[in-house]
Tab-separated table of C-alpha atoms and ligand atoms in Angstrom:
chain	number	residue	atom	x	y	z
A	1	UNK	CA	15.560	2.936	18.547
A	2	UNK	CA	17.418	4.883	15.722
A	3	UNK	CA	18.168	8.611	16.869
A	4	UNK	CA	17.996	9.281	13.178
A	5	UNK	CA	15.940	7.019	10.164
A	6	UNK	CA	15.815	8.294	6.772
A	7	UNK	CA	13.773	6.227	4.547
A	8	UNK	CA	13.325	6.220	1.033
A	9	UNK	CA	14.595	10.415	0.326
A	10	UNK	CA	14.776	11.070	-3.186
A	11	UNK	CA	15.391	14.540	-4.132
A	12	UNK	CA	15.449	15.477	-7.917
A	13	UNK	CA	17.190	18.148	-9.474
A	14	UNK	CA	15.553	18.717	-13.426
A	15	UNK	CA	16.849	15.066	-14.827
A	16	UNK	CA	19.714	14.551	-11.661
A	17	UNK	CA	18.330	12.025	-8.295
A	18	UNK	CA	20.939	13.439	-6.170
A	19	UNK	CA	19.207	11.946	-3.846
A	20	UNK	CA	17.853	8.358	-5.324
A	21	UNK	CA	16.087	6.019	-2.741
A	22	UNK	CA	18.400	6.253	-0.084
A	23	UNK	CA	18.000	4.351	3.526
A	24	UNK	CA	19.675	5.696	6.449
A	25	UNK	CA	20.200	4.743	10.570
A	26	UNK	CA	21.756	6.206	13.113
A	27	UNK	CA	21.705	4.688	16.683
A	28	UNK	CA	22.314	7.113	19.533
A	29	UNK	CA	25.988	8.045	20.145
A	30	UNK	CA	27.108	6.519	16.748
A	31	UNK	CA	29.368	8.012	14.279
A	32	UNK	CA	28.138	7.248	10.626
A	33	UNK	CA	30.465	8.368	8.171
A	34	UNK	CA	28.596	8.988	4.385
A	35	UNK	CA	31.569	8.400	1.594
A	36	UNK	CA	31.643	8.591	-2.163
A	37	UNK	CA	32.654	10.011	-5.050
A	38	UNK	CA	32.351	13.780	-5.572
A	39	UNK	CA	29.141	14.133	-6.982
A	40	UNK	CA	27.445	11.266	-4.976
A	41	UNK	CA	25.119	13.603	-3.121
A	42	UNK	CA	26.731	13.710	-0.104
A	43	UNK	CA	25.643	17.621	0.558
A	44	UNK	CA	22.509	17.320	-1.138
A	45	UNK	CA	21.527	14.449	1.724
A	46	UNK	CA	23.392	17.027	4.679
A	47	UNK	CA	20.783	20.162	3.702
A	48	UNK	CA	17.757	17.796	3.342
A	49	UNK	CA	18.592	16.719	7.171
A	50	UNK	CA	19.473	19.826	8.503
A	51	UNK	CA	15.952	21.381	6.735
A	52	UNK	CA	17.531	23.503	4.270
A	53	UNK	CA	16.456	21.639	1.139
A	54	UNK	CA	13.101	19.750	0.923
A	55	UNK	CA	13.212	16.302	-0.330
A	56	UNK	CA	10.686	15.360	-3.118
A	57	UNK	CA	9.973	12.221	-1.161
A	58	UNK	CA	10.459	9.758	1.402
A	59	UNK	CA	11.092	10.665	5.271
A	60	UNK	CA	13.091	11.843	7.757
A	61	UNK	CA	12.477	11.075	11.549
A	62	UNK	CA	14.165	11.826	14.592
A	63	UNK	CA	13.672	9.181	17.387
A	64	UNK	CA	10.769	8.251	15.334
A	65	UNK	CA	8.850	11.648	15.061
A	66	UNK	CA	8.244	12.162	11.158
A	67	UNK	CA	10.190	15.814	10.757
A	68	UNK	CA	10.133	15.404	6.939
A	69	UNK	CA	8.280	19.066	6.692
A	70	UNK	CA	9.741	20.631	9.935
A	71	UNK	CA	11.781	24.066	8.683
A	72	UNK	CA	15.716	24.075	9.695
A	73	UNK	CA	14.800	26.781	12.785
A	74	UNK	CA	12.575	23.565	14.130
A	75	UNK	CA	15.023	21.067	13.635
A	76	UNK	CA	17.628	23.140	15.326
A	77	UNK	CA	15.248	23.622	18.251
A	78	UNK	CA	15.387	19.349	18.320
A	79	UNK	CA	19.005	19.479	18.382
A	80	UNK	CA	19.994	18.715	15.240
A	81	UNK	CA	22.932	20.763	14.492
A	82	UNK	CA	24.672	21.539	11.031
A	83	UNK	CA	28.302	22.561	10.987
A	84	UNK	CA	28.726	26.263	9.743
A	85	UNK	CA	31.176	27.371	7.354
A	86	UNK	CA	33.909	29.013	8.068
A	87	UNK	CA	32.279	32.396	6.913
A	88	UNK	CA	30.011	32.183	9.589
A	89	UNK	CA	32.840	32.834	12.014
A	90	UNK	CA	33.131	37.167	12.328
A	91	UNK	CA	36.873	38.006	12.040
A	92	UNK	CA	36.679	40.914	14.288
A	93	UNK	CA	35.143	39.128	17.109
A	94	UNK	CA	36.969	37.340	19.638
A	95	UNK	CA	36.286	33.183	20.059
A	96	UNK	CA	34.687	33.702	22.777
A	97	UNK	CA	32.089	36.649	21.458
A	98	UNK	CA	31.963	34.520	18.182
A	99	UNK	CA	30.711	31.950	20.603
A	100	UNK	CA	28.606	34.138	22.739
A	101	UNK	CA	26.557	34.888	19.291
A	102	UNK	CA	25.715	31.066	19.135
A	103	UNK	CA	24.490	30.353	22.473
A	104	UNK	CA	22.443	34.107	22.301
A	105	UNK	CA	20.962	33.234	18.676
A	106	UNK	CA	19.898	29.190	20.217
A	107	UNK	CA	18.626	30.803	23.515
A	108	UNK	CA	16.284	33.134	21.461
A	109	UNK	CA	14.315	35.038	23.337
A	110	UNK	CA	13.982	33.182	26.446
A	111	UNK	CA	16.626	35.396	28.059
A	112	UNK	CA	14.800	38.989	27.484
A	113	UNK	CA	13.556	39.150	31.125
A	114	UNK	CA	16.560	38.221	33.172
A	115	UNK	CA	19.013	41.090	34.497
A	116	UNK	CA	21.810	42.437	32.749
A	117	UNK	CA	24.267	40.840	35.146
A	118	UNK	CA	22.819	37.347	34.358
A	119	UNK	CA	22.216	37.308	31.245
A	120	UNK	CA	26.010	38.354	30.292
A	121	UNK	CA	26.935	35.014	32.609
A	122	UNK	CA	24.109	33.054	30.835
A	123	UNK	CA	26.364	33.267	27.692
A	124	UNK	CA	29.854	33.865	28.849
A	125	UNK	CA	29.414	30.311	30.697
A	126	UNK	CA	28.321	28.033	28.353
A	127	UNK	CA	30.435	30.077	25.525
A	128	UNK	CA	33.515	29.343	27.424
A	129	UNK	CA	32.618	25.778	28.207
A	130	UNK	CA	32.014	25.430	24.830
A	131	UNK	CA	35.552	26.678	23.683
A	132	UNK	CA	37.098	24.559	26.334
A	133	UNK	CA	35.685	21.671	24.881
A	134	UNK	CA	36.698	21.679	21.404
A	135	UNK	CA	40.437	22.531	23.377
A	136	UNK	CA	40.448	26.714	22.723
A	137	UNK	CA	39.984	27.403	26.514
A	138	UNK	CA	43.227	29.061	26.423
A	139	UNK	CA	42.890	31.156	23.275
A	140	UNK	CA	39.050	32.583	23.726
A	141	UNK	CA	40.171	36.364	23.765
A	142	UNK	CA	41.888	36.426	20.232
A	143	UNK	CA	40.330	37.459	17.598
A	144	UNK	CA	39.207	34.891	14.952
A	145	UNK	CA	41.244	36.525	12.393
A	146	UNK	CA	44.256	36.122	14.178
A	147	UNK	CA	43.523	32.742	14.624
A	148	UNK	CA	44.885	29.866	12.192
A	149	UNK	CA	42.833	28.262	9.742
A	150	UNK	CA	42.656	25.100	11.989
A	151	UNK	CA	41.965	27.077	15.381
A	152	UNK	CA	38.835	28.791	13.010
A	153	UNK	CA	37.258	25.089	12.357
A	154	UNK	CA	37.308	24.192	16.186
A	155	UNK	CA	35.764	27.413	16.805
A	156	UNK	CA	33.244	26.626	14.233
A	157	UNK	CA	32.395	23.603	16.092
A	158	UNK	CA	32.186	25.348	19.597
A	159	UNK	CA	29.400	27.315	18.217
A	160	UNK	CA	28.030	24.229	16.889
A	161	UNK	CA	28.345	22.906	20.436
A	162	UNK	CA	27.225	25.839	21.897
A	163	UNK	CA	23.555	25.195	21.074
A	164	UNK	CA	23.873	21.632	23.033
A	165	UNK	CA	22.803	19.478	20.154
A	166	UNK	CA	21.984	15.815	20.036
A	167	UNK	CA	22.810	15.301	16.950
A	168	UNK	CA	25.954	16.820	14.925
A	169	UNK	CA	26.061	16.734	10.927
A	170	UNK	CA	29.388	16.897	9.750
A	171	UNK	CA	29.920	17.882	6.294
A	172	UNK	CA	33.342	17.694	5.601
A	173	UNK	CA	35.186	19.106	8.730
A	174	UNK	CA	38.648	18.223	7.733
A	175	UNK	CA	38.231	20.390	4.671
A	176	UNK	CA	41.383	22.663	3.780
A	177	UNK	CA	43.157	21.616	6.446
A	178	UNK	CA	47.101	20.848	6.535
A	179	UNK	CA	47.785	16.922	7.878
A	180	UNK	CA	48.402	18.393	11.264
A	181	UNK	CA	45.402	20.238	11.205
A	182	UNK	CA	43.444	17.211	9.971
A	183	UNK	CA	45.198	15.587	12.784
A	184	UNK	CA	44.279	17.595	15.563
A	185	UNK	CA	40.383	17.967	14.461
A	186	UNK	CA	40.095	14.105	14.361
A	187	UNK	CA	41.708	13.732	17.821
A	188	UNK	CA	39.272	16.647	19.088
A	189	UNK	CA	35.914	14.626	17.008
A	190	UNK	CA	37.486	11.212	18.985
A	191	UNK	CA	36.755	12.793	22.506
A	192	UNK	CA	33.293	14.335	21.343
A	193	UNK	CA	32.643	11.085	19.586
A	194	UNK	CA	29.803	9.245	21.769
A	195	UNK	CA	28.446	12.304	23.334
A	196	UNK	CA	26.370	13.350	20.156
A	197	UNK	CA	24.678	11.284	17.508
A	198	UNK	CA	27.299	12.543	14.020
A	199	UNK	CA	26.317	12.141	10.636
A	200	UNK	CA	30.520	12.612	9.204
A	201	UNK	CA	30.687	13.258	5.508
A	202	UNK	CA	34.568	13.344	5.213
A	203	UNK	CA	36.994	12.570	1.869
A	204	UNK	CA	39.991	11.992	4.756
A	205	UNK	CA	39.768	8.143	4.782
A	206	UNK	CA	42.276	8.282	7.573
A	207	UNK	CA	39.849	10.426	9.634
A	208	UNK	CA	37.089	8.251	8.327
A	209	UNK	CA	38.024	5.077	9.319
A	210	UNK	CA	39.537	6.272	12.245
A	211	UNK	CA	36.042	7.597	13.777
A	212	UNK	CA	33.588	5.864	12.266
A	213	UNK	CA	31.217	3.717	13.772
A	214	UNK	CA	30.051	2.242	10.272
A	215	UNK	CA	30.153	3.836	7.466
A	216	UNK	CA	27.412	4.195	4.332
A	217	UNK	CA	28.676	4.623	0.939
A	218	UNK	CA	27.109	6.882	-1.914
A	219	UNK	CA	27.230	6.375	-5.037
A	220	UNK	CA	24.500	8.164	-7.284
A	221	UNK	CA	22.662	9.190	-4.424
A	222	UNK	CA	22.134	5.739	-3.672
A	223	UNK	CA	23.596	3.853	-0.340
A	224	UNK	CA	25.826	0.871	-2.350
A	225	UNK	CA	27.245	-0.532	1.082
A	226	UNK	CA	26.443	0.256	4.718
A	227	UNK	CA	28.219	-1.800	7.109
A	228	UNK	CA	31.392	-1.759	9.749
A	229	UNK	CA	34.697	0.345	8.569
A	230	UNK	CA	36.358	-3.279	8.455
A	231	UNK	CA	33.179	-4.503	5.730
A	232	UNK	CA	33.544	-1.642	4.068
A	233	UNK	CA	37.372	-1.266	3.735
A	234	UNK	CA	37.328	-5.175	2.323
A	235	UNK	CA	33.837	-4.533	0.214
A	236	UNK	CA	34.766	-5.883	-3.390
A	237	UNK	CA	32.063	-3.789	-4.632
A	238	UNK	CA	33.025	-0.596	-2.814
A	239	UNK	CA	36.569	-1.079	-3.533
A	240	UNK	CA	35.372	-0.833	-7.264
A	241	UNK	CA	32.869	1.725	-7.139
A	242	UNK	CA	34.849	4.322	-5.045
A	243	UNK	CA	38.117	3.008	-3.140
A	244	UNK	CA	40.077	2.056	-6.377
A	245	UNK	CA	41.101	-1.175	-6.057
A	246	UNK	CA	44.314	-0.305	-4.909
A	247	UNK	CA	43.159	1.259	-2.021
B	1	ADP	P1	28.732	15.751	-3.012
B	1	ADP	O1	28.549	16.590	-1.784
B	1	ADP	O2	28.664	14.278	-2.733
B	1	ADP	O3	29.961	16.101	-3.783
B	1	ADP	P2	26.382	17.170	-3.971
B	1	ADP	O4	25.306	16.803	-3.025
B	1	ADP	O5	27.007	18.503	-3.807
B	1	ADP	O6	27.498	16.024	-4.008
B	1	ADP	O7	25.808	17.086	-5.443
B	1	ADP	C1	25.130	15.942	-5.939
B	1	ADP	C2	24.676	16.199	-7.368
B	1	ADP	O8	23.604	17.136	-7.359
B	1	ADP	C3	25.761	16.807	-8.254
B	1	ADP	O9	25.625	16.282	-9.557
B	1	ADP	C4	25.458	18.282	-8.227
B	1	ADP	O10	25.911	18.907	-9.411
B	1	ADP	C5	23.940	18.299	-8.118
B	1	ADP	N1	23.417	19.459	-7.384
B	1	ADP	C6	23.677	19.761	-6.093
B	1	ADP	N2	23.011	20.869	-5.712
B	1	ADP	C7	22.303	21.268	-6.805
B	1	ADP	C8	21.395	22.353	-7.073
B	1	ADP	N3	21.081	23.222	-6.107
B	1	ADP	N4	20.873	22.444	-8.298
B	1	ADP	C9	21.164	21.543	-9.264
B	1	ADP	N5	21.992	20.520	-9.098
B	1	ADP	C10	22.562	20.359	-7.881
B	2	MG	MG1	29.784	17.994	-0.839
């Protein structure tokens, strides 16, 4: 069974369907990459999953449970984790209290009653397991300002990781990022890869094809082509619509 199914999702703006009809799966541990044109709806479709935008019609489900009208807060208690921007990040907090704030704000309140002692380890621990993950282990007492622009987007995911999602939606990671940057994020998304379910909405094609499972492409708000990277690198239509037939 799909971890994700959208079906039918239109969402209007005045005149605009950013969002026009569109069709989605995602099978557990599979990395579906969303491509087109800027435009397309790419973001639109990212804040009507995470619960930030409510879709006109159609519906969203997560291993089949219809969470269409479920708020963001909800959906983040099901897992379902957006990335932040980089503002998100405070600059005069260290990685690992950056991180620290993540697991606290997921954990709620459930952590009111324990002592002092504990609850300090109850975030340092995952916080730091967190940070190793996305490869910062060694750099968790700097501050986030001192950090480079690439360091900031793996700390971004940490806190993403932080709240132990199931499923990770990816809107444009690689954004701003030098080559090596780039680089270094898609070799860090290639060892997450398989853990989590990721919706990756990414303009790097390199990064693209390099991680994705399959791949959907938007066009309109509309899926044109859903298929392997392979089908959709060869896709005459595609090719057309959004590669350039150069490409
Ligand atoms: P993408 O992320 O693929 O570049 P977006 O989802 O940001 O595309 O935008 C899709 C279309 O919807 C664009 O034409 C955009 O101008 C429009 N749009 C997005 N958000 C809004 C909004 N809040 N109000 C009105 N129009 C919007
Ligand atoms: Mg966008």
């Amino acid at each position: 069974m799909s971890l994700l199914s959208v079906r039918n999702l239109v969402k209007r703006f005045g005149g605009l369907a950013a969002t026009d009809g569109f069709d989605f799966d995602l099978l557990p541990g599979e990395t579906h990459a969303i491509i087109g044109p800027n435009g397309a709806g790419k973001s639109t479709l990212i804040t009507q999953l995470a619960g930030e935008l409510k879709p006109d019609s159609g519906k969203i489900l997560l291993n089949g449970q219809d969470i269409t009208h479920e708020r963001a807060e909800q959906r983040a208690l099901r897992g379902i984790a957006r990335s932040y921007q980089i503002t998100s990040v405070l600059s005069s907090f260290t990685a690992l209290e950056n991180v620290m704030l993540a697991v606290q704000a997921h954990q709620g309140h459930s952590f009111k009653f324990w002592t002092p002692a504990s609850r300090q380890a109850s975030l340092t621990e995952p916080a730091s397991l967190a940070l190793e993950r996305v490869g910062l282990g060694s750099r968790m007492h700097v501050l986030a300002s001192d950090m480079a622009h690439g360091e900031q987007r793996q700390l971004e995911l940490a806190m993403v990781l932080a709240g132990q999602p199931k499923l990770l939606l990816l809107d444009e990671p690689m954004a701003g990022m030098s080559q090596a940057e780039s680089e270094q994020m898609t070799e860090l998304l290639l060892r997450l890869k398989g853990q989590y379910g990721i919706v990756l909405v990414e303009h790097d094609m390199d990064a693209v094809f390099r991680l994705a499972d399959r791949i959907t492409v938007l066009v309109y708000g509309r899926g044109i082509a859903c298929g392997l990277p392979e089908q959709i690198r060869t896709n005459p239509e595609v090719r057309m619509a959004y590669l350039g037939d150069d490409a």
